[in-house]
PDB file of C-alpha atoms in Angstrom:
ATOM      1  CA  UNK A   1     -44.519 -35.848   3.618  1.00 51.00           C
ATOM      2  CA  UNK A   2     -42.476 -33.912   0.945  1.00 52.00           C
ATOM      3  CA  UNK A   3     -43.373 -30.920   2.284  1.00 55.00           C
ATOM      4  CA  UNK A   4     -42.943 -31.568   6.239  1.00 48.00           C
ATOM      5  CA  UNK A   5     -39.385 -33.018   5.074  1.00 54.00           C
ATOM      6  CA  UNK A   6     -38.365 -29.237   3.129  1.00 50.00           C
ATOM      7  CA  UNK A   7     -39.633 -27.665   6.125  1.00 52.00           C
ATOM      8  CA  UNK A   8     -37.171 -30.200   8.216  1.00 50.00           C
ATOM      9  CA  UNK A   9     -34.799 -28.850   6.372  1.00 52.00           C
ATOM     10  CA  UNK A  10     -35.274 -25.014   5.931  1.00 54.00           C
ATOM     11  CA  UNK A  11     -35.427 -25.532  10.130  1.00 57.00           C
ATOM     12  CA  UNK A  12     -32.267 -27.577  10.509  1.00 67.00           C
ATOM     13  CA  UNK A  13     -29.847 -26.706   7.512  1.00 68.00           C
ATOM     14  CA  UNK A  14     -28.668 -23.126   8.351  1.00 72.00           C
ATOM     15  CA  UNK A  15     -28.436 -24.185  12.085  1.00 77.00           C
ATOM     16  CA  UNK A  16     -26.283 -27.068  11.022  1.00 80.00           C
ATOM     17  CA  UNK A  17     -24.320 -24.453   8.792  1.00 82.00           C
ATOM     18  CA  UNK A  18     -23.873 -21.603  11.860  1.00 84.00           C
ATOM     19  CA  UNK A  19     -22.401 -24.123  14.293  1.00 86.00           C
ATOM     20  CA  UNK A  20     -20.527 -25.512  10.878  1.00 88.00           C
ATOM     21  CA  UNK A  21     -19.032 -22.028  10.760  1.00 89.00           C
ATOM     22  CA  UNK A  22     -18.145 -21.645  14.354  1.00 90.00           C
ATOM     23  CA  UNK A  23     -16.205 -24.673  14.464  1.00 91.00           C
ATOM     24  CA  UNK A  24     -14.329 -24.059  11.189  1.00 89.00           C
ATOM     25  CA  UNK A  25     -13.045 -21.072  12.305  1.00 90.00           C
ATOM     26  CA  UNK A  26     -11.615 -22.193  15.799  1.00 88.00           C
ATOM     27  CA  UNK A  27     -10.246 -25.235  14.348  1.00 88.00           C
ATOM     28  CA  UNK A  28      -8.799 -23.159  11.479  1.00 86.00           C
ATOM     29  CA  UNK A  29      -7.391 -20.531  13.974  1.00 83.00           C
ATOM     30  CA  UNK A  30      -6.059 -23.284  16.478  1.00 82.00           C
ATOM     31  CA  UNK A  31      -3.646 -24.279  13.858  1.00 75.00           C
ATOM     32  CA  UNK A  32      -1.906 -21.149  14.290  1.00 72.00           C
ATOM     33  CA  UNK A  33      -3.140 -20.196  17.931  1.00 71.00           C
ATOM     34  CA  UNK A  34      -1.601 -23.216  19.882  1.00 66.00           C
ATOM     35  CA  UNK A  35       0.720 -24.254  22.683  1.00 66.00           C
ATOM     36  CA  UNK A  36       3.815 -23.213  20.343  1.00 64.00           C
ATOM     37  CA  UNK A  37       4.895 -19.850  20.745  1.00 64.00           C
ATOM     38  CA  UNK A  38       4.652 -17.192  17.784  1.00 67.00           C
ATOM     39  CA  UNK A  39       6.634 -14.106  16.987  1.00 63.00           C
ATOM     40  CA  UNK A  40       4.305 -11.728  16.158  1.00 62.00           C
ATOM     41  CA  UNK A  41       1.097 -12.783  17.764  1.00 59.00           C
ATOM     42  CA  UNK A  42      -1.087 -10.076  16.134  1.00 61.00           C
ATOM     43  CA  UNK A  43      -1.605 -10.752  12.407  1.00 66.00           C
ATOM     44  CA  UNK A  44      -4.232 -10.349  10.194  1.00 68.00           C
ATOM     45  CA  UNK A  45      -3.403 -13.368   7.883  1.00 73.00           C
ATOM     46  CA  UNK A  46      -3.953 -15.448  10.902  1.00 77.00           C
ATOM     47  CA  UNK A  47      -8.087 -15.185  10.485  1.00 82.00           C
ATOM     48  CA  UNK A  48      -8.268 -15.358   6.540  1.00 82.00           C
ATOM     49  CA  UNK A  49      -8.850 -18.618   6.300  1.00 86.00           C
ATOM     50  CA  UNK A  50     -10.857 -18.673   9.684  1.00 88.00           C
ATOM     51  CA  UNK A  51     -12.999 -16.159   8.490  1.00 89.00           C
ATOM     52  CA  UNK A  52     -14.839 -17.805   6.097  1.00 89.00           C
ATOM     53  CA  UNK A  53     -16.270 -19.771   8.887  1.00 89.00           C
ATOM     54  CA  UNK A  54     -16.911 -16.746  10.760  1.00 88.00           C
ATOM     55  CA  UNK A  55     -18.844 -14.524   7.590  1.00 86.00           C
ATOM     56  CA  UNK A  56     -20.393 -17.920   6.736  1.00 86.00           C
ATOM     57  CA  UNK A  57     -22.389 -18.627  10.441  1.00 86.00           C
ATOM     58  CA  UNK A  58     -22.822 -14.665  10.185  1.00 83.00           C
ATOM     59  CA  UNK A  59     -24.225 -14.995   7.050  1.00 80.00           C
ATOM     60  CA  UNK A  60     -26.765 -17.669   8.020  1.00 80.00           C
ATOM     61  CA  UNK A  61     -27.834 -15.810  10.780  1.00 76.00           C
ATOM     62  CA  UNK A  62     -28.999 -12.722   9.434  1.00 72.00           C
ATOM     63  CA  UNK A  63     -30.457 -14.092   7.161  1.00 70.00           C
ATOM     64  CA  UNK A  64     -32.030 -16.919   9.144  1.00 63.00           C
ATOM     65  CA  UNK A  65     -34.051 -20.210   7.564  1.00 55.00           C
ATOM     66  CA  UNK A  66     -35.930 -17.768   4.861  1.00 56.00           C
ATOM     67  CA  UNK A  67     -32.589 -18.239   2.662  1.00 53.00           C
ATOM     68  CA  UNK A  68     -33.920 -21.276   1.150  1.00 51.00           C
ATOM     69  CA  UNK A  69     -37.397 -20.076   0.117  1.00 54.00           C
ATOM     70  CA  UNK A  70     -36.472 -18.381  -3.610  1.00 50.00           C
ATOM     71  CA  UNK A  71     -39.769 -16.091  -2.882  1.00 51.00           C
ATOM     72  CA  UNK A  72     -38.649 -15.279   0.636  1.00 53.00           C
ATOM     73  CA  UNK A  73     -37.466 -11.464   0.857  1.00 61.00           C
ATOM     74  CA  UNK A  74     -34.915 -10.351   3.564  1.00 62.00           C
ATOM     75  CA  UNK A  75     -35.909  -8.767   6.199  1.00 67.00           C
ATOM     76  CA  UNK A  76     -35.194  -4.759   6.253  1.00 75.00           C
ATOM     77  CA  UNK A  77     -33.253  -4.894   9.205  1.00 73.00           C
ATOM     78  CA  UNK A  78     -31.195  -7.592   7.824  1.00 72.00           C
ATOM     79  CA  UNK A  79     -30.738  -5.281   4.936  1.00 76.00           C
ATOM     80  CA  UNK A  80     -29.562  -2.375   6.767  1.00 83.00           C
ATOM     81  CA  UNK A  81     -27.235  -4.073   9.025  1.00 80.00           C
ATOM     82  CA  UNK A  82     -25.623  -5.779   5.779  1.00 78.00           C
ATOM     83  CA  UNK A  83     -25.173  -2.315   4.317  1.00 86.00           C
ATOM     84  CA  UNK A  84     -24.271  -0.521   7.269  1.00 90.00           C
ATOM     85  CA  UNK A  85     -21.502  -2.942   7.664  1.00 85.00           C
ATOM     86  CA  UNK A  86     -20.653  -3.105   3.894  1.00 87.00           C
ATOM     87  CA  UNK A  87     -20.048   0.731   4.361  1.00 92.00           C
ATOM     88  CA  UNK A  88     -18.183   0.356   7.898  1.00 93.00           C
ATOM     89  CA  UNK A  89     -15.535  -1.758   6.145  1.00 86.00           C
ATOM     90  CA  UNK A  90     -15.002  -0.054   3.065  1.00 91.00           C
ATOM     91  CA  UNK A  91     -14.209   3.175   4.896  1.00 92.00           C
ATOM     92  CA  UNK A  92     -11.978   1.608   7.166  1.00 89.00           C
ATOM     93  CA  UNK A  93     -10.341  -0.388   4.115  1.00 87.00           C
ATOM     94  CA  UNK A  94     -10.083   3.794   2.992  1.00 89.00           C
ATOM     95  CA  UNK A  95      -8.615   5.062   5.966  1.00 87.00           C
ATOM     96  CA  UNK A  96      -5.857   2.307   5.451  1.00 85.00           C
ATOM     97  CA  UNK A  97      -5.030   2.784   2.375  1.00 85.00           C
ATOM     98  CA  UNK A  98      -3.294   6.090   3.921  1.00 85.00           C
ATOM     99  CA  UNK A  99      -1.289   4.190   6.282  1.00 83.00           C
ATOM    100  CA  UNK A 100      -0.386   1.578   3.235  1.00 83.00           C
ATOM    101  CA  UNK A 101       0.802   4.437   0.985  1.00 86.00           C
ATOM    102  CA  UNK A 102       4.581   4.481   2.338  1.00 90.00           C
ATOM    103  CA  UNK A 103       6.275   1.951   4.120  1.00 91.00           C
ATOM    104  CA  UNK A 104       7.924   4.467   6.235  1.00 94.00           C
ATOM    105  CA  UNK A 105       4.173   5.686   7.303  1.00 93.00           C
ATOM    106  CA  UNK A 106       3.246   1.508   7.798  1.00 91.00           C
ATOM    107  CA  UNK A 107       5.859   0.897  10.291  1.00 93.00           C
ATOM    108  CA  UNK A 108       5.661   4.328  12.045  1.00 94.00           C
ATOM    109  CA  UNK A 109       2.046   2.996  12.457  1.00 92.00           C
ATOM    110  CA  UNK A 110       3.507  -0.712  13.777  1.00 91.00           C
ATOM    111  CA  UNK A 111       5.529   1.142  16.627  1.00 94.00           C
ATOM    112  CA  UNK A 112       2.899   3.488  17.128  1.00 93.00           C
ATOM    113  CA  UNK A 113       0.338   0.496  18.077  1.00 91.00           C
ATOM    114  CA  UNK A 114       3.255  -2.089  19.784  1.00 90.00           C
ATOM    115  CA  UNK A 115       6.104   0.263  20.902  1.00 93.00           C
ATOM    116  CA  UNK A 116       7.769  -2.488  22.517  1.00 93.00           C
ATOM    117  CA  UNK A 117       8.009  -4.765  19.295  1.00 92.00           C
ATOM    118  CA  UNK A 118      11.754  -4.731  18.165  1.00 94.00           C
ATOM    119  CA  UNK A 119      11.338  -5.715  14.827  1.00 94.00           C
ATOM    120  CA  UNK A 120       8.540  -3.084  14.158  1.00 94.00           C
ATOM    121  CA  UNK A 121      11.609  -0.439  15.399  1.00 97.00           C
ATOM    122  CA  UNK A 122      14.440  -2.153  13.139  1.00 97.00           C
ATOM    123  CA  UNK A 123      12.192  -2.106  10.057  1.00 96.00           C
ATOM    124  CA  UNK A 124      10.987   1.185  10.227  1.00 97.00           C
ATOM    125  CA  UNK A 125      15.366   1.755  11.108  1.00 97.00           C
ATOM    126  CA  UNK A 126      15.752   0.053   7.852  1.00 96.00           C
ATOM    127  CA  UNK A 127      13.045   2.460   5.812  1.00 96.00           C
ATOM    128  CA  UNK A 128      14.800   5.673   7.452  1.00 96.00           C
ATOM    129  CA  UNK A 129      18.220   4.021   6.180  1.00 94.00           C
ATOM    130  CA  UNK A 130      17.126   3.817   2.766  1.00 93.00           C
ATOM    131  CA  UNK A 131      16.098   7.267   2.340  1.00 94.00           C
ATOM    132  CA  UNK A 132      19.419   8.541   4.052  1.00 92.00           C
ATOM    133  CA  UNK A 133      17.280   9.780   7.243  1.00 95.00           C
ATOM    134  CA  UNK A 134      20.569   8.126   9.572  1.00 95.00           C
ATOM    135  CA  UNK A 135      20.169   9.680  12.589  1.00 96.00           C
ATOM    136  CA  UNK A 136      16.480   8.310  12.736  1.00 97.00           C
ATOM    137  CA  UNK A 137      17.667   5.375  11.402  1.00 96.00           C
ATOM    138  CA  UNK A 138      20.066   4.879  14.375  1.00 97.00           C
ATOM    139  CA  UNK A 139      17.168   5.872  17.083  1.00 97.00           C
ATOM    140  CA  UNK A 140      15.476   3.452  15.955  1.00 97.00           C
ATOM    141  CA  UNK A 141      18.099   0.769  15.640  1.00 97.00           C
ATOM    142  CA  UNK A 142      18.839   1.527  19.429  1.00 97.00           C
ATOM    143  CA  UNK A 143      15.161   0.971  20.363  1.00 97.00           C
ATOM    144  CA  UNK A 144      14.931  -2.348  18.960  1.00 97.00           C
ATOM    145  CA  UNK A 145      18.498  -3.350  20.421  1.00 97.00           C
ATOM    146  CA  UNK A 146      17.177  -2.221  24.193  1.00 96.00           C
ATOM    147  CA  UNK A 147      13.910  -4.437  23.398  1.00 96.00           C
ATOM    148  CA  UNK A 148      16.153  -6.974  22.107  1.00 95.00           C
ATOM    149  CA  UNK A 149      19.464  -7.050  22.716  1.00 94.00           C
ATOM    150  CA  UNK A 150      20.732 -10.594  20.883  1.00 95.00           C
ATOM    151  CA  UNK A 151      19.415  -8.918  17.109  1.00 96.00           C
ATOM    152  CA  UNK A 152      21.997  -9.416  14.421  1.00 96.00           C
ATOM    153  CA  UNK A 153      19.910  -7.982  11.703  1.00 96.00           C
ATOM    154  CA  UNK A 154      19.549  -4.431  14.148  1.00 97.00           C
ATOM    155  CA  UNK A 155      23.972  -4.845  15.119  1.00 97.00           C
ATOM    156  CA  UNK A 156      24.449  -4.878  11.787  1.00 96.00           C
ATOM    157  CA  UNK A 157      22.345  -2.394  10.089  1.00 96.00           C
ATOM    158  CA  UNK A 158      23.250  -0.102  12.763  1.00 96.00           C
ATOM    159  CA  UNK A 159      26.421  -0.295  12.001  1.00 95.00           C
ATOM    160  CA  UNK A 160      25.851   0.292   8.664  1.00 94.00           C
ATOM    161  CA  UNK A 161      24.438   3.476   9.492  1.00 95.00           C
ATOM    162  CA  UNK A 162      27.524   4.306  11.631  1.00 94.00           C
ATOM    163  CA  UNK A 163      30.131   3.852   8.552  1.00 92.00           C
ATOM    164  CA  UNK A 164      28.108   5.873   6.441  1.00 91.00           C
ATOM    165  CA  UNK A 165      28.369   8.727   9.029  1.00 91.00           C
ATOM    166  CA  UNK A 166      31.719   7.805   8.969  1.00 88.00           C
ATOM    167  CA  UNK A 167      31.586   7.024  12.611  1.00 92.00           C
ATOM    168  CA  UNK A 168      34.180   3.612  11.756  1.00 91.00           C
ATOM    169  CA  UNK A 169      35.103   2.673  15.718  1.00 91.00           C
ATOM    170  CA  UNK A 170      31.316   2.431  16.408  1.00 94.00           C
ATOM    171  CA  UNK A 171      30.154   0.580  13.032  1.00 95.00           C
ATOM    172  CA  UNK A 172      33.395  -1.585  13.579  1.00 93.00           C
ATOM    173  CA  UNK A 173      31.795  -2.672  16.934  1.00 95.00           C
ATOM    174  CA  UNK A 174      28.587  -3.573  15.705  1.00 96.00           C
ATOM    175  CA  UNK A 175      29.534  -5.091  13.335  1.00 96.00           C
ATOM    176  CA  UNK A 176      31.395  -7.537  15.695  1.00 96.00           C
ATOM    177  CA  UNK A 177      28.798  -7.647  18.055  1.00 96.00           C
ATOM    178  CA  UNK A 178      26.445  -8.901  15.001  1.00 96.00           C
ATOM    179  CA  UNK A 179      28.602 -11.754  14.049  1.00 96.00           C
ATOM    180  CA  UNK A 180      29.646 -12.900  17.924  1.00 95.00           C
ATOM    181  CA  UNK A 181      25.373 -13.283  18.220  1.00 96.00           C
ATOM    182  CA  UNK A 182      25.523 -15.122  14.774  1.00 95.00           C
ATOM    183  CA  UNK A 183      28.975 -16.239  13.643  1.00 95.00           C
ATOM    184  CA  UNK A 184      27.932 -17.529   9.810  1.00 95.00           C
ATOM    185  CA  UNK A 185      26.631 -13.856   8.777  1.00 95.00           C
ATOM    186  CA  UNK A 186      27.859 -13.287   5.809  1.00 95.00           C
ATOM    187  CA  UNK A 187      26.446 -10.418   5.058  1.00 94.00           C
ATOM    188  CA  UNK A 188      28.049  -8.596   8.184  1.00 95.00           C
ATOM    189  CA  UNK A 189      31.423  -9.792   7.989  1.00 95.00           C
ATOM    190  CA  UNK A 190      31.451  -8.456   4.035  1.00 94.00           C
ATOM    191  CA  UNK A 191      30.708  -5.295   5.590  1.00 93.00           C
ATOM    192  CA  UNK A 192      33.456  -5.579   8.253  1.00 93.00           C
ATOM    193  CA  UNK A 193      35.884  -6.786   6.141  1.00 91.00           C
ATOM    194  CA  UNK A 194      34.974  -3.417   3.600  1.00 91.00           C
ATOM    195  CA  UNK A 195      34.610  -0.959   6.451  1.00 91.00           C
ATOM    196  CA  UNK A 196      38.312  -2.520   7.658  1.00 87.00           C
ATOM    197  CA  UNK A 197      40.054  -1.921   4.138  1.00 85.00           C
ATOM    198  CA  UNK A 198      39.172   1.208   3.643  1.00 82.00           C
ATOM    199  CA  UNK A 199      40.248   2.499   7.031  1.00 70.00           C
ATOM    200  CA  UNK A 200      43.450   1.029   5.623  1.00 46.00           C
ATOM    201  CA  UNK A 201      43.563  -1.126   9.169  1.00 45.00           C
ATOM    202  CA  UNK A 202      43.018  -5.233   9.536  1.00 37.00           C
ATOM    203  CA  UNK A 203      41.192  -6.249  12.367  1.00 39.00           C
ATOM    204  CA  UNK A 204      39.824  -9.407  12.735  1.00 36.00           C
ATOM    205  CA  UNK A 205      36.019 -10.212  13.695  1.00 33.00           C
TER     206      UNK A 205
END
């Protein structure tokens, strides 16, 4: 009877645990992939936690109902795919890295895979802005603004850009433009107010 029950269970357990792992990771994914719109609907950290539902029914299924039997071996091909895939990922994880090196290289790789994602264009604006490339900086500032024209962040850092090309009318008008789409940023009018002074001019926002 003992023995008819272990075999009960060496036949039902890792089925139990595949469609265990199925449903964990749609119910963990639905929590983020609902009727409420997101932003950026391609993330990875959207499937962490769904993929351990995902590697665990994977898991179980490769190796099948031998897992419980401590003198069961795997089967070869089980063994190959496991290291085949091992390998798969880490080279991929490799090839990454090189993208990962320099933010200016990450977002360059975000516009290059969703051209028409503004933020992708502003921060990789932003990157160019910090290491004095402007005119790039300003391309891409544009970009984002023509994918989305109500973007404080991209009014005012292109106006930034403008002042420090000295280019005052235009950065002046940005700067505006910034605070009419969001009238408590702080951040812009300090910028207004300093790109104002020093032109020796007051204009008000």
């Amino acid at each position: 009877s003992s023995t008819l029950n272990f075999e009960l269970l060496t036949l039902n357990f890792p089925l139990r645990l595949v469609s265990f792992g199925i449903l964990w990771f749609f119910l963990a994914l639905s929590v983020e992939s609902s009727i409420f719109p997101i932003q950026d609907v391609m993330f990875e950290h959207r499937v962490y936690l769904p993929s351990v539902g995902f590697f665990m029914a994977m898991s179980v299924g490769l190796f099948g109902r031998n897992w419980l039997k401590t003198s069961a071996r795997p089967a070869l091909w089980t063994i190959v795919i496991t290291v085949l895939v091992v390998i798969s990922l880490g080279a991929a994880a490799w090839r990454r890295n090189f993208v990962w090196a320099d933010t200016v290289t990450l977002w360059q790789d975000v516009v290059t895979k969703a051209p028409h994602n503004a933020k992708g264009h502003h921060n990789l604006g932003s990157e160019f802005g910090k290491r004095g490339r402007l005119e790039e900086a300003i391309r891409e500032y544009k970009t984002a603004l023509e994918l989305e024209p109500n973007y404080p962040e991209a009014r005012k850092n292109l106006g930034n850009a403008y002042a420090l090309q000295g280019h005052v009318e235009e950065a002046i008008m940005e700067y505006n433009e910034a605070l009419r789409l969001k009238p408590d940023y702080e951040e812009a009018r300090k910028n207004l107010e300093y790109v104002v002074k020093n032109r020796g001019q007051l204009i008000s926002p």
